[in-house]
Coordinates of C-alpha atoms in Angstrom, one line a residue:
X1 CA 0.0 0.0 0.0
X2 CA 1.4 3.4 -0.9
X3 CA 2.0 6.1 1.6
X4 CA -0.5 8.3 -0.4
X5 CA -3.3 5.9 0.6
X6 CA -2.6 6.2 4.3
X7 CA -2.4 8.9 6.9
X8 CA -1.1 8.9 10.5
X9 CA -4.0 9.4 12.9
X10 CA -3.6 9.5 16.7
X11 CA -6.4 8.2 18.9
X12 CA -6.5 9.3 22.6
X13 CA -8.6 8.0 25.5
X14 CA -9.1 9.9 28.8
X15 CA -10.8 10.1 32.1
X16 CA -14.2 11.7 31.4
X17 CA -17.9 11.6 32.4
X18 CA -20.3 10.3 29.8
X19 CA -21.5 13.8 28.9
X20 CA -18.0 15.0 28.3
X21 CA -15.6 14.4 25.4
X22 CA -13.6 11.3 26.1
X23 CA -12.2 9.9 22.9
X24 CA -10.2 12.1 20.6
X25 CA -9.0 11.8 17.0
X26 CA -6.0 13.8 15.8
X27 CA -4.1 14.0 12.5
X28 CA -0.3 14.0 13.0
X29 CA 2.0 16.1 10.8
X30 CA 5.2 14.1 10.6
X31 CA 7.2 17.0 9.2
X32 CA 6.2 19.5 11.9
X33 CA 5.7 16.9 14.7
X34 CA 2.3 18.5 15.3
X35 CA -1.1 17.1 16.4
X36 CA -4.3 18.6 14.9
X37 CA -7.6 17.7 16.5
X38 CA -10.1 16.3 14.0
X39 CA -12.9 15.1 16.1
X40 CA -13.8 14.2 19.7
X41 CA -16.6 12.0 21.1
X42 CA -18.7 11.9 24.2
X43 CA -21.0 9.2 25.5
X44 CA -18.5 7.0 27.3
X45 CA -17.5 7.2 31.0
X46 CA -13.7 6.9 31.4
X47 CA -12.7 5.5 28.0
X48 CA -9.1 5.3 29.4
X49 CA -7.6 2.8 27.0
X50 CA -8.1 2.3 23.2
X51 CA -6.8 -0.1 20.6
X52 CA -6.9 0.2 16.9
X53 CA -7.5 -2.5 14.2
X54 CA -5.8 -0.7 11.3
X55 CA -6.5 -3.5 8.8
X56 CA -10.2 -3.1 9.2
X57 CA -10.3 0.6 10.2
X58 CA -11.8 0.0 13.7
X59 CA -11.3 1.4 17.1
X60 CA -12.0 -0.4 20.3
X61 CA -12.3 1.4 23.7
X62 CA -13.0 0.4 27.2
X63 CA -15.6 2.3 29.2
X64 CA -17.5 1.8 32.4
X65 CA -21.2 1.5 33.1
X66 CA -23.5 0.4 35.9
X67 CA -25.9 -2.5 36.1
X68 CA -29.6 -2.1 37.1
X69 CA -28.7 -2.6 40.7
X70 CA -26.0 0.1 40.6
X71 CA -22.8 -2.0 40.3
X72 CA -19.9 -0.6 38.3
X73 CA -19.0 -2.9 35.5
X74 CA -16.7 -2.9 32.4
X75 CA -17.8 -2.1 28.9
X76 CA -16.2 -2.4 25.5
X77 CA -17.1 -0.2 22.7
X78 CA -16.4 -0.6 18.9
X79 CA -16.2 2.1 16.3
X80 CA -15.7 2.2 12.6
X81 CA -13.0 4.6 11.5
X82 CA -13.4 6.9 8.5
X83 CA -9.7 7.5 7.7
X84 CA -10.2 10.3 5.3
X85 CA -12.4 12.4 7.6
X86 CA -10.9 11.1 10.9
X87 CA -14.4 10.3 12.1
X88 CA -15.7 7.5 14.3
X89 CA -19.1 5.8 13.9
X90 CA -20.3 3.7 16.8
X91 CA -20.8 0.0 16.0
X92 CA -21.9 -1.3 19.4
X93 CA -21.1 -1.4 23.1
X94 CA -21.3 -4.4 25.4
X95 CA -20.8 -5.1 29.0
X96 CA -17.6 -7.1 29.5
X97 CA -16.7 -8.2 33.1
X98 CA -18.2 -7.6 36.5
X99 CA -15.8 -4.8 37.4
X100 CA -14.3 -1.7 35.8
X101 CA -11.5 -2.3 33.4
X102 CA -8.2 -0.5 32.6
X103 CA -6.9 -2.2 29.4
X104 CA -8.0 -3.8 26.2
X105 CA -6.0 -5.9 23.8
X106 CA -6.6 -7.5 20.4
X107 CA -5.2 -10.8 19.1
X108 CA -3.5 -10.8 15.7
X109 CA -6.6 -12.0 13.9
X110 CA -8.6 -9.2 15.5
X111 CA -11.3 -11.7 16.3
X112 CA -10.7 -11.7 20.0
X113 CA -10.3 -9.0 22.7
X114 CA -9.1 -9.3 26.2
X115 CA -10.0 -6.8 28.8
X116 CA -8.1 -6.4 32.1
X117 CA -9.8 -5.5 35.4
X118 CA -7.4 -4.0 37.9
X119 CA -10.1 -3.6 40.6
X120 CA -11.8 -6.9 39.9
X121 CA -8.6 -9.0 39.7
X122 CA -9.5 -10.6 36.4
X123 CA -9.2 -10.7 32.7
X124 CA -12.1 -11.4 30.2
X125 CA -12.0 -12.9 26.8
X126 CA -14.5 -11.6 24.3
X127 CA -15.4 -12.4 20.7
X128 CA -15.2 -9.7 18.0
X129 CA -17.7 -10.3 15.2
X130 CA -16.8 -10.1 11.6
X131 CA -18.4 -6.7 11.2
X132 CA -16.3 -5.4 14.1
X133 CA -18.9 -5.4 16.8
X134 CA -18.1 -6.6 20.3
X135 CA -19.4 -10.1 20.6
X136 CA -20.2 -12.5 23.5
X137 CA -18.1 -13.0 26.7
X138 CA -16.3 -16.2 26.2
X139 CA -14.2 -16.7 29.4
X140 CA -13.0 -15.0 32.5
X141 CA -9.8 -15.8 34.4
X142 CA -9.9 -14.7 38.0
X143 CA -6.6 -14.1 39.9
X144 CA -6.2 -14.6 43.7
X145 CA -3.6 -13.9 46.3
X146 CA -1.6 -10.9 47.5
X147 CA 1.9 -9.6 47.9
X148 CA 3.9 -7.4 50.3
X149 CA 2.7 -3.8 49.9
X150 CA -0.2 -3.3 52.4
X151 CA -2.3 -0.9 50.2
X152 CA -1.3 -1.7 46.6
X153 CA -0.9 -5.4 46.9
X154 CA -3.6 -6.7 49.3
X155 CA -5.3 -8.4 46.4
X156 CA -4.8 -9.2 42.7
X157 CA -4.5 -6.2 40.4
X158 CA -3.9 -7.3 36.8
X159 CA -3.1 -4.2 34.8
X160 CA -2.5 -5.3 31.2
X161 CA -2.4 -8.2 28.7
X162 CA 0.1 -8.4 25.8
X163 CA 0.6 -11.1 23.1
X164 CA 4.0 -12.6 22.4
X165 CA 5.4 -11.7 19.0
X166 CA 4.3 -15.0 17.5
X167 CA 0.8 -14.6 18.9
X168 CA 0.9 -17.9 20.7
X169 CA 0.9 -16.6 24.3
X170 CA -0.9 -13.9 26.2
X171 CA 1.1 -12.4 29.1
X172 CA -0.9 -10.8 32.0
X173 CA 0.9 -8.4 34.4
X174 CA -0.5 -8.6 37.9
X175 CA 0.6 -5.6 40.0
X176 CA -1.0 -6.9 43.1
X177 CA 0.6 -10.3 43.1
X178 CA 4.1 -9.4 41.7
X179 CA 3.5 -12.0 39.0
X180 CA 3.2 -12.3 35.3
X181 CA 1.0 -15.1 34.1
X182 CA 1.2 -16.7 30.7
X183 CA -2.0 -17.9 29.0
X184 CA -2.8 -19.5 25.7
X185 CA -6.1 -18.7 24.0
X186 CA -8.1 -21.7 22.8
X187 CA -9.9 -20.0 20.0
X188 CA -12.0 -23.0 19.1
X189 CA -13.3 -23.4 22.7
X190 CA -13.1 -19.7 23.6
X191 CA -11.0 -20.4 26.7
X192 CA -8.1 -18.8 28.5
X193 CA -5.6 -21.5 29.7
X194 CA -2.9 -20.6 32.2
X195 CA 0.3 -22.3 31.2
X196 CA 3.1 -20.5 33.2
X197 CA 3.9 -17.8 35.7
X198 CA 6.9 -15.9 36.9
X199 CA 7.3 -14.1 40.2
X200 CA 9.0 -10.7 40.4
X201 CA 10.8 -9.4 43.4
X202 CA 8.4 -8.5 46.3
X203 CA 6.9 -5.0 46.0
X204 CA 7.7 -4.6 42.3
X205 CA 4.1 -4.1 41.0
X206 CA 4.4 -5.1 37.3
X207 CA 2.1 -3.0 35.1
X208 CA 2.9 -3.0 31.4
X209 CA 5.2 -5.1 29.1
X210 CA 6.9 -4.8 25.8
X211 CA 8.7 -7.5 23.8
X212 CA 12.0 -7.2 22.0
X213 CA 11.4 -7.5 18.2
X214 CA 13.5 -10.6 18.2
X215 CA 11.1 -12.3 20.5
X216 CA 13.9 -13.3 22.8
X217 CA 13.4 -10.7 25.5
X218 CA 10.6 -9.0 27.3
X219 CA 10.7 -5.8 29.5
X220 CA 8.2 -5.1 32.2
X221 CA 7.8 -1.7 34.0
X222 CA 7.1 -2.0 37.7
X223 CA 4.7 0.7 38.9
X224 CA 5.2 0.3 42.7
X225 CA 9.0 0.4 43.1
X226 CA 10.0 2.3 39.9
X227 CA 12.0 -0.4 38.2
X228 CA 12.2 -2.2 34.9
X229 CA 12.8 -6.0 34.8
X230 CA 14.3 -7.6 31.8
X231 CA 13.4 -11.2 31.0
X232 CA 14.5 -13.9 28.6
X233 CA 11.4 -15.3 26.8
X234 CA 11.2 -19.0 25.8
X235 CA 8.9 -18.9 22.7
X236 CA 8.4 -22.7 22.9
X237 CA 6.9 -22.7 26.5
X238 CA 5.8 -19.2 27.0
X239 CA 8.0 -18.9 30.1
X240 CA 9.9 -15.8 31.3
X241 CA 13.2 -16.0 33.2
X242 CA 14.6 -12.9 35.0
X243 CA 17.8 -11.3 33.7
X244 CA 18.0 -8.2 35.8
X245 CA 16.1 -5.3 37.3
X246 CA 17.1 -1.6 36.9
X247 CA 15.8 1.6 38.4
X248 CA 13.7 4.1 36.3
X249 CA 14.9 7.0 38.4
X250 CA 18.1 9.1 38.4
X251 CA 20.4 8.6 41.4
X252 CA 19.6 10.8 44.3
X253 CA 15.9 11.3 43.5
X254 CA 13.9 11.0 46.8
X255 CA 10.4 12.1 45.9
X256 CA 7.3 10.0 45.4
X257 CA 7.2 8.2 42.1
X258 CA 5.3 5.5 40.3
X259 CA 5.7 4.1 36.8
X260 CA 3.2 3.6 34.0
X261 CA 4.1 2.8 30.4
X262 CA 7.0 1.0 28.6
X263 CA 7.8 0.8 24.9
X264 CA 10.7 -0.4 22.7
X265 CA 12.1 1.1 19.5
X266 CA 11.2 -1.0 16.4
X267 CA 14.9 -1.9 15.9
X268 CA 15.1 -3.2 19.4
X269 CA 17.9 -0.9 20.4
X270 CA 16.2 1.3 23.0
X271 CA 13.6 1.0 25.7
X272 CA 11.5 3.8 27.1
X273 CA 9.6 4.1 30.4
X274 CA 7.5 6.8 32.1
X275 CA 7.9 8.1 35.6
X276 CA 5.0 9.8 37.4
X277 CA 6.3 12.0 40.2
X278 CA 9.7 12.6 38.6
X279 CA 7.6 13.3 35.5
X280 CA 10.1 12.0 33.0
X281 CA 10.8 9.5 30.3
X282 CA 13.7 7.2 31.0
X283 CA 15.7 5.9 28.0
X284 CA 17.7 2.8 28.1
X285 CA 20.1 1.3 25.5
X286 CA 19.6 -2.5 25.0
X287 CA 22.4 -5.0 24.9
X288 CA 20.9 -7.1 22.1
X289 CA 22.9 -10.2 23.0
X290 CA 22.3 -10.3 26.8
X291 CA 19.1 -8.3 26.9
X292 CA 20.4 -6.0 29.6
X293 CA 19.6 -2.3 29.9
X294 CA 21.9 0.8 30.3
X295 CA 20.3 4.1 31.3
X296 CA 21.2 6.9 28.8
X297 CA 18.7 9.7 29.4
X298 CA 16.0 11.1 31.7
X299 CA 13.9 13.9 30.1
X300 CA 11.1 16.0 31.4
X301 CA 7.7 15.1 29.9
X302 CA 6.7 18.8 29.8
X303 CA 3.8 18.0 32.1
X304 CA 2.6 16.0 35.0
X305 CA 1.8 12.3 35.5
X306 CA 2.7 10.7 32.2
X307 CA 0.1 7.9 32.2
X308 CA 0.9 6.6 28.8
X309 CA 3.1 7.3 25.8
X310 CA 3.7 5.8 22.3
X311 CA 6.2 5.9 19.5
X312 CA 4.9 6.7 16.1
X313 CA 5.0 3.8 13.7
X314 CA 8.2 4.9 11.9
X315 CA 9.8 5.7 15.3
X316 CA 10.6 9.3 14.6
X317 CA 8.4 10.7 17.4
X318 CA 7.2 9.8 20.9
X319 CA 3.9 11.2 22.2
X320 CA 3.3 11.5 25.9
X321 CA -0.1 11.7 27.5
X322 CA 0.2 13.8 30.7
X323 CA -2.9 13.2 32.7
X324 CA -2.6 15.8 35.4
X325 CA -1.5 18.7 33.2
X326 CA -4.1 18.0 30.5
X327 CA -1.7 17.8 27.6
X328 CA -0.1 15.5 25.0
X329 CA 3.5 16.5 24.3
X330 CA 5.6 15.5 21.3
X331 CA 9.2 14.5 21.4
X332 CA 11.6 13.8 18.5
X333 CA 13.5 10.6 18.6
X334 CA 17.2 10.4 17.5
X335 CA 17.3 7.1 15.7
X336 CA 21.0 6.6 16.2
X337 CA 21.2 7.5 20.0
X338 CA 17.6 6.8 21.0
X339 CA 17.5 10.1 22.9
X340 CA 14.5 12.3 23.0
X341 CA 14.2 16.1 22.3
X342 CA 11.1 18.1 23.1
X343 CA 9.7 19.5 19.8
X344 CA 8.0 22.4 21.5
X345 CA 4.7 21.0 20.4
X346 CA 2.0 20.2 23.0
X347 CA -1.8 20.1 22.7
X348 CA -4.3 20.6 25.4
X349 CA -6.7 17.7 26.2
X350 CA -8.6 16.9 29.4
X351 CA -7.0 14.1 31.5
X352 CA -5.4 12.0 28.7
X353 CA -4.7 8.5 29.7
X354 CA -3.9 6.7 26.4
X355 CA -2.4 7.7 23.0
X356 CA -2.3 5.4 20.0
X357 CA -0.6 6.7 16.7
X358 CA -1.6 4.4 13.8
X359 CA -1.4 4.6 10.0
X360 CA -5.0 4.4 8.7
X361 CA -6.2 3.7 5.1
X362 CA -8.0 6.6 3.5

């Protein structure tokens, strides 16, 4: 497909009430590094995480709703994307699991979605119909247990699910248990099957994960103690084995901090993580033989509480969603060194939580 038939759109989710704008669609000018708002949409309560099926021009968001008896539950929402206009058309919305959710993930076939419930301690597997609508709930995997932090880890708190590069395994990071669970998805039976788990050091609080492009390593950002753990990944068994853990903070920093997002450059040479409190992006160089990390930069996010960030598909820019300062800031990426430079570009948006830059067919 030629570049002329695609445009780079950026989809953002946020904390919002249903009567407020919560999902935003931007065009991204890759020459100027500039975001331009095309459309915004209300109707969803806290659409804090979104995923894009670029092949079929569809957007999937989480939301929350209440049952007839007043219980808060999770909801998934499907939209069709008009790439030329940057417009969304609602396909459907459906209740997912019996608690609010914080993350949604799609499998490679875009026929299944997993939602993660931090407060409910579970993940749900849902069908996606051929027309892109959210289908039936197929299975729920409930976690149990606790870890050492009295407030953050008194119960299970899964925070995300990510597929291995080959698509064979689904890895679920449980902040409350200091564990990462490996599942397979039985697509015929519609079942989640737990096949492995790995324990992190006590009090880590694993939140989000990214795989090295080689598939040999995975990196997890630990929210509670501000670290990143590097793992070797066995693609045959789905098992992780710990290589090392490194701090996300500069030496001497003594303030409160928690971590949120982690990403890797498409060439596998650099890993990025976000600090909330220090309000920075940490940049690591990757030893591609051993999988180890070396810190090379801390840079201000030009805002507060960087809840999420993402690299653009070609890796030239990194976009940071700063929840507490209501802005998305744009950074240029030096391809050779991996280091970031603020472009001077920042757009105002209410309580952004997720930002997804994707090439969309027009």
